[in-house]
Amino acid sequence: MPIGSMLNQKPVRPFKLCKGEWTPSLLNIDQTIVTIKIGPSAKEYTIHRELLCRASPYFDRAFKRDFVEAQDRVISLADVSTETFDVFQEWVYSGTLTFPYDVTQLGKAKPGAELCSECKKELPSGNEEMNPLGEWAEDLLELYVFADKYDTLLLRREIMITYQLMGEVHNTYPGWFMVSKAFAELPHNSQFCSYLVDAYRRWWDPRKGVCKCRPSEEHEAFRASENLPPAFMYQLMTRYGQNCRIASVLLMLNWCKFHEHANEDDIEACQTRRKADGRRAGCC
């Protein structure tokens, strides 16, 4: 996508206006532009090589060594969707995660459904279907898979903080579909997979099943739980077997456990930034 064309897109509403750890600047950098071809249609995006290489060692290796990509200044990523790369490009230039739909619908409901008494208490209207996280969670997972495959640590960290924030705001956890997708597309020892296991250990009570107000696909997944990723079920049952719910709660409160920090100074800096912009869990 040419940089100028971003200005002609429909307005988007940022999920979180807080700046993360990535603070890009176009001052005093190499102005070389490279082209990224995205998806089966090979849609072309142009982006400053220096910013891209600073954000990702993968692209640094591709564009700054004696590879064909470095000579041609073009690389093709057929396995990436244009929607995912749109968000990535915006993040590279702004440091902010932005999504092309109205995230003010988070926590609201879909028309036409009946709610249980507990869920009615959480919504202004009682004749709608609960949709606490909306589509943003799936889009974020796609972005995390991209950040994992293409080695973009600070983007993974910002996505993780976003999930953690919304988990606390809505006191909920990603659905079963997210678990299956994450364990299918990420290494099972990734911090995102660890987060899912600890989130379910903290919030999910298997004796209660799934609330009838949850989207219907979650009921289907719950009834077919034997088809869930064995690695996830093993890790989750191990947590239950160790009776470590308190430990899981503490880990969930210690957000930095999932952030891939290099050292204690890195952890302290992360906590300071989050405390300053209101994303506080694990900071105090």
Short mmCIF file of C-alpha atoms in Angstrom, two decimals:
data_model
loop_
_atom_site.label_atom_id
_atom_site.label_comp_id
_atom_site.label_asym_id
_atom_site.label_seq_id
_atom_site.Cartn_x
_atom_site.Cartn_y
_atom_site.Cartn_z
CA MET A 1 0.00 0.00 0.00
CA PRO A 2 1.49 3.40 -0.92
CA ILE A 3 1.94 5.49 2.20
CA GLY A 4 -0.21 8.29 0.82
CA SER A 5 -3.15 5.96 0.17
CA MET A 6 -3.49 5.39 3.91
CA LEU A 7 -4.89 8.92 4.14
CA ASN A 8 -7.75 8.04 1.79
CA GLN A 9 -9.04 5.08 3.75
CA LYS A 10 -12.22 5.22 5.79
CA PRO A 11 -11.66 6.53 9.31
CA VAL A 12 -10.70 3.89 11.83
CA ARG A 13 -11.10 3.96 15.57
CA PRO A 14 -7.97 3.06 17.53
CA PHE A 15 -8.45 0.31 20.06
CA LYS A 16 -6.03 1.96 22.46
CA LEU A 17 -4.65 5.46 22.02
CA CYS A 18 -1.80 4.75 24.42
CA LYS A 19 1.59 4.50 22.80
CA GLY A 20 3.37 1.22 23.33
CA GLU A 21 7.07 0.51 23.53
CA TRP A 22 7.60 0.93 19.79
CA THR A 23 8.20 4.64 19.09
CA PRO A 24 8.91 5.08 15.37
CA SER A 25 10.41 8.22 13.87
CA LEU A 26 11.21 9.22 10.29
CA LEU A 27 13.86 11.70 11.39
CA ASN A 28 17.45 10.90 10.50
CA ILE A 29 16.77 7.49 8.99
CA ASP A 30 17.62 5.97 5.64
CA GLN A 31 14.82 6.90 3.23
CA THR A 32 15.06 3.70 1.18
CA ILE A 33 11.59 2.32 0.38
CA VAL A 34 10.88 -1.39 -0.04
CA THR A 35 7.85 -3.23 -1.39
CA ILE A 36 5.97 -6.00 0.40
CA LYS A 37 3.58 -8.12 -1.69
CA ILE A 38 0.79 -9.46 0.50
CA GLY A 39 -1.63 -12.34 0.06
CA PRO A 40 -2.50 -14.49 -2.97
CA SER A 41 -3.29 -11.33 -4.96
CA ALA A 42 0.18 -9.92 -4.20
CA LYS A 43 -1.16 -6.54 -3.16
CA GLU A 44 1.77 -4.15 -2.96
CA TYR A 45 2.64 -2.13 0.14
CA THR A 46 5.52 0.34 0.30
CA ILE A 47 7.28 0.99 3.57
CA HIS A 48 10.51 2.54 4.83
CA ARG A 49 13.13 -0.20 4.96
CA GLU A 50 14.84 1.22 8.06
CA LEU A 51 11.65 1.23 10.15
CA LEU A 52 10.72 -2.25 8.99
CA CYS A 53 14.17 -3.65 9.76
CA ARG A 54 14.27 -2.03 13.19
CA ALA A 55 10.91 -3.57 14.04
CA SER A 56 11.72 -7.07 12.79
CA PRO A 57 15.00 -9.02 12.61
CA TYR A 58 13.31 -11.18 9.97
CA PHE A 59 13.00 -8.25 7.56
CA ASP A 60 16.41 -6.97 8.59
CA ARG A 61 17.94 -10.26 7.46
CA ALA A 62 15.89 -10.28 4.26
CA PHE A 63 16.62 -6.73 3.15
CA LYS A 64 20.12 -6.05 4.45
CA ARG A 65 22.02 -9.15 3.43
CA ASP A 66 23.07 -10.47 0.07
CA PHE A 67 19.71 -12.03 -0.72
CA VAL A 68 17.56 -11.54 -3.80
CA GLU A 69 15.09 -9.55 -1.66
CA ALA A 70 17.84 -7.14 -0.64
CA GLN A 71 18.81 -6.51 -4.25
CA ASP A 72 15.27 -6.18 -5.61
CA ARG A 73 13.86 -4.48 -2.47
CA VAL A 74 10.77 -6.67 -2.84
CA ILE A 75 9.51 -9.54 -0.71
CA SER A 76 6.33 -11.62 -1.05
CA LEU A 77 4.29 -12.87 1.92
CA ALA A 78 1.54 -14.97 0.35
CA ASP A 79 0.40 -16.37 3.72
CA VAL A 80 -0.47 -12.96 5.21
CA SER A 81 -3.85 -11.26 4.79
CA THR A 82 -4.10 -7.66 3.68
CA GLU A 83 -6.20 -6.91 6.77
CA THR A 84 -3.38 -8.09 9.03
CA PHE A 85 -0.71 -6.20 7.13
CA ASP A 86 -2.82 -3.02 7.17
CA VAL A 87 -2.72 -3.07 10.97
CA PHE A 88 0.97 -3.96 11.01
CA GLN A 89 1.89 -1.10 8.68
CA GLU A 90 -0.11 1.35 10.77
CA TRP A 91 1.68 0.13 13.89
CA VAL A 92 5.12 0.46 12.25
CA TYR A 93 4.47 4.13 11.47
CA SER A 94 2.42 5.16 14.51
CA GLY A 95 3.19 2.72 17.33
CA THR A 96 -0.57 2.33 17.87
CA LEU A 97 -2.77 -0.70 17.20
CA THR A 98 -5.67 0.37 14.98
CA PHE A 99 -8.57 -1.68 13.60
CA PRO A 100 -10.98 -0.91 10.71
CA TYR A 101 -14.23 -1.24 12.65
CA ASP A 102 -15.96 0.35 15.60
CA VAL A 103 -14.54 -1.25 18.72
CA THR A 104 -16.97 0.72 20.87
CA GLN A 105 -19.22 -2.32 20.34
CA LEU A 106 -17.00 -4.33 22.67
CA GLY A 107 -19.01 -5.58 25.58
CA LYS A 108 -22.34 -4.76 23.96
CA ALA A 109 -24.77 -7.30 22.63
CA LYS A 110 -26.19 -8.60 19.39
CA PRO A 111 -29.92 -8.09 18.77
CA GLY A 112 -32.40 -10.86 19.36
CA ALA A 113 -31.02 -13.15 22.04
CA GLU A 114 -32.19 -14.05 25.53
CA LEU A 115 -29.81 -13.50 28.42
CA CYS A 116 -29.46 -15.30 31.71
CA SER A 117 -30.01 -13.26 34.86
CA GLU A 118 -26.28 -12.88 35.51
CA CYS A 119 -25.50 -11.59 32.03
CA LYS A 120 -28.45 -9.18 32.09
CA LYS A 121 -26.79 -7.41 35.00
CA GLU A 122 -23.77 -6.63 32.82
CA LEU A 123 -25.62 -5.14 29.85
CA PRO A 124 -27.88 -2.09 29.49
CA SER A 125 -30.42 -4.11 27.51
CA GLY A 126 -31.72 -7.58 28.31
CA ASN A 127 -32.92 -8.62 24.86
CA GLU A 128 -29.58 -8.92 23.12
CA GLU A 129 -26.96 -11.62 22.69
CA MET A 130 -23.76 -11.21 24.63
CA ASN A 131 -20.70 -10.44 22.51
CA PRO A 132 -18.09 -9.31 25.04
CA LEU A 133 -15.00 -9.28 22.86
CA GLY A 134 -16.25 -9.04 19.30
CA GLU A 135 -14.07 -9.65 16.26
CA TRP A 136 -11.07 -7.76 17.58
CA ALA A 137 -9.79 -10.82 19.47
CA GLU A 138 -9.58 -12.95 16.32
CA ASP A 139 -7.91 -10.12 14.41
CA LEU A 140 -5.37 -9.68 17.20
CA LEU A 141 -4.59 -13.39 17.11
CA GLU A 142 -3.95 -13.20 13.36
CA LEU A 143 -1.64 -10.27 14.05
CA TYR A 144 0.14 -12.17 16.83
CA VAL A 145 0.71 -15.15 14.51
CA PHE A 146 2.21 -12.72 11.99
CA ALA A 147 4.41 -11.12 14.67
CA ASP A 148 5.58 -14.55 15.80
CA LYS A 149 6.40 -15.83 12.32
CA TYR A 150 8.09 -12.62 11.24
CA ASP A 151 9.92 -12.00 14.50
CA THR A 152 8.39 -8.72 15.70
CA LEU A 153 8.85 -8.82 19.47
CA LEU A 154 7.50 -5.39 20.39
CA LEU A 155 4.34 -6.01 18.38
CA ARG A 156 3.81 -9.34 20.15
CA ARG A 157 4.23 -7.55 23.46
CA GLU A 158 1.72 -4.83 22.58
CA ILE A 159 -0.82 -7.42 21.41
CA MET A 160 -0.34 -9.36 24.64
CA ILE A 161 -0.93 -6.23 26.73
CA THR A 162 -4.08 -5.52 24.72
CA TYR A 163 -5.46 -9.01 25.39
CA GLN A 164 -4.59 -8.71 29.07
CA LEU A 165 -6.27 -5.33 29.37
CA MET A 166 -9.51 -6.49 27.78
CA GLY A 167 -9.50 -9.67 29.83
CA GLU A 168 -9.43 -7.54 32.96
CA VAL A 169 -11.97 -5.01 31.68
CA HIS A 170 -14.52 -7.68 30.73
CA ASN A 171 -13.45 -10.31 33.28
CA THR A 172 -13.48 -12.90 30.54
CA TYR A 173 -11.18 -14.99 28.37
CA PRO A 174 -10.80 -15.82 24.65
CA GLY A 175 -13.23 -18.42 23.31
CA TRP A 176 -12.56 -22.05 22.42
CA PHE A 177 -12.11 -21.16 18.77
CA MET A 178 -9.20 -18.93 19.76
CA VAL A 179 -7.59 -21.79 21.67
CA SER A 180 -7.80 -24.15 18.69
CA LYS A 181 -6.45 -21.55 16.29
CA ALA A 182 -3.62 -20.45 18.58
CA PHE A 183 -2.39 -23.99 19.24
CA ALA A 184 -2.66 -24.81 15.53
CA GLU A 185 -0.68 -21.80 14.34
CA LEU A 186 1.74 -20.97 17.17
CA PRO A 187 4.45 -22.96 18.95
CA HIS A 188 2.84 -24.62 21.97
CA ASN A 189 5.43 -23.02 24.24
CA SER A 190 4.70 -19.51 22.97
CA GLN A 191 3.74 -16.92 25.55
CA PHE A 192 0.34 -16.50 23.93
CA CYS A 193 -0.44 -20.19 24.38
CA SER A 194 0.76 -19.98 27.98
CA TYR A 195 -1.52 -17.00 28.49
CA LEU A 196 -4.52 -18.98 27.20
CA VAL A 197 -3.81 -21.86 29.58
CA ASP A 198 -3.49 -19.56 32.58
CA ALA A 199 -6.56 -17.55 31.52
CA TYR A 200 -8.70 -20.69 31.41
CA ARG A 201 -7.27 -21.87 34.70
CA ARG A 202 -8.21 -18.57 36.27
CA TRP A 203 -11.63 -17.90 34.75
CA TRP A 204 -13.11 -21.14 33.44
CA ASP A 205 -14.92 -23.52 35.78
CA PRO A 206 -15.43 -26.84 33.91
CA ARG A 207 -18.18 -27.81 36.37
CA LYS A 208 -20.32 -24.95 35.06
CA GLY A 209 -19.68 -25.47 31.37
CA VAL A 210 -20.32 -22.50 29.09
CA CYS A 211 -22.93 -19.85 29.86
CA LYS A 212 -25.88 -20.12 27.45
CA CYS A 213 -25.37 -16.48 26.55
CA ARG A 214 -21.98 -17.15 25.00
CA PRO A 215 -21.90 -17.36 21.18
CA SER A 216 -23.21 -20.67 19.84
CA GLU A 217 -19.84 -21.72 18.40
CA GLU A 218 -18.47 -21.87 21.94
CA HIS A 219 -21.20 -24.34 22.93
CA GLU A 220 -20.27 -26.56 20.01
CA ALA A 221 -16.59 -26.41 20.92
CA PHE A 222 -17.34 -27.12 24.56
CA ARG A 223 -19.44 -30.17 23.69
CA ALA A 224 -16.65 -31.36 21.41
CA SER A 225 -13.87 -30.57 23.86
CA GLU A 226 -12.17 -33.86 23.05
CA ASN A 227 -11.27 -32.22 19.73
CA LEU A 228 -9.45 -29.36 21.40
CA PRO A 229 -5.66 -29.32 21.00
CA PRO A 230 -4.16 -32.10 23.15
CA ALA A 231 -1.28 -29.82 24.12
CA PHE A 232 -3.72 -27.25 25.51
CA MET A 233 -5.76 -29.83 27.40
CA TYR A 234 -2.61 -31.42 28.83
CA GLN A 235 -1.27 -28.09 30.07
CA LEU A 236 -4.66 -27.08 31.46
CA MET A 237 -5.27 -30.39 33.23
CA THR A 238 -1.76 -30.23 34.64
CA ARG A 239 -2.62 -26.85 36.13
CA TYR A 240 -5.81 -28.30 37.63
CA GLY A 241 -3.97 -31.38 38.89
CA GLN A 242 -1.44 -29.22 40.66
CA ASN A 243 -4.28 -27.26 42.25
CA CYS A 244 -2.48 -24.11 41.23
CA ARG A 245 -5.39 -21.73 40.67
CA ILE A 246 -3.88 -19.20 43.06
CA ALA A 247 -0.57 -19.41 41.22
CA SER A 248 -2.38 -18.92 37.90
CA VAL A 249 -4.19 -15.87 39.25
CA LEU A 250 -0.90 -14.39 40.39
CA LEU A 251 0.67 -15.09 37.00
CA MET A 252 -2.27 -13.43 35.25
CA LEU A 253 -1.80 -10.38 37.44
CA ASN A 254 1.91 -10.38 36.63
CA TRP A 255 1.39 -9.31 33.04
CA CYS A 256 5.10 -9.14 32.29
CA LYS A 257 5.36 -12.91 32.65
CA PHE A 258 3.98 -13.14 29.10
CA HIS A 259 5.95 -10.26 27.56
CA GLU A 260 9.28 -11.95 26.71
CA HIS A 261 11.35 -9.39 28.61
CA ALA A 262 15.11 -9.71 28.43
CA ASN A 263 15.89 -8.66 32.01
CA GLU A 264 14.58 -6.98 35.17
CA ASP A 265 15.26 -3.48 33.82
CA ASP A 266 13.07 -4.28 30.82
CA ILE A 267 10.29 -5.46 33.15
CA GLU A 268 10.51 -2.33 35.28
CA ALA A 269 10.36 -0.10 32.20
CA CYS A 270 7.29 -1.96 30.90
CA GLN A 271 5.52 -1.61 34.23
CA THR A 272 6.33 2.10 34.39
CA ARG A 273 4.92 2.73 30.91
CA ARG A 274 1.73 0.80 31.64
CA LYS A 275 1.24 2.53 34.96
CA ALA A 276 1.58 5.90 33.22
CA ASP A 277 -1.07 5.14 30.57
CA GLY A 278 -3.51 3.34 32.87
CA ARG A 279 -2.78 -0.27 31.91
CA ARG A 280 -1.82 -1.05 35.45
CA ALA A 281 -2.08 -4.75 36.29
CA GLY A 282 1.23 -6.09 37.48
CA CYS A 283 2.55 -2.58 38.02
CA CYS A 284 1.83 -2.14 41.69
#
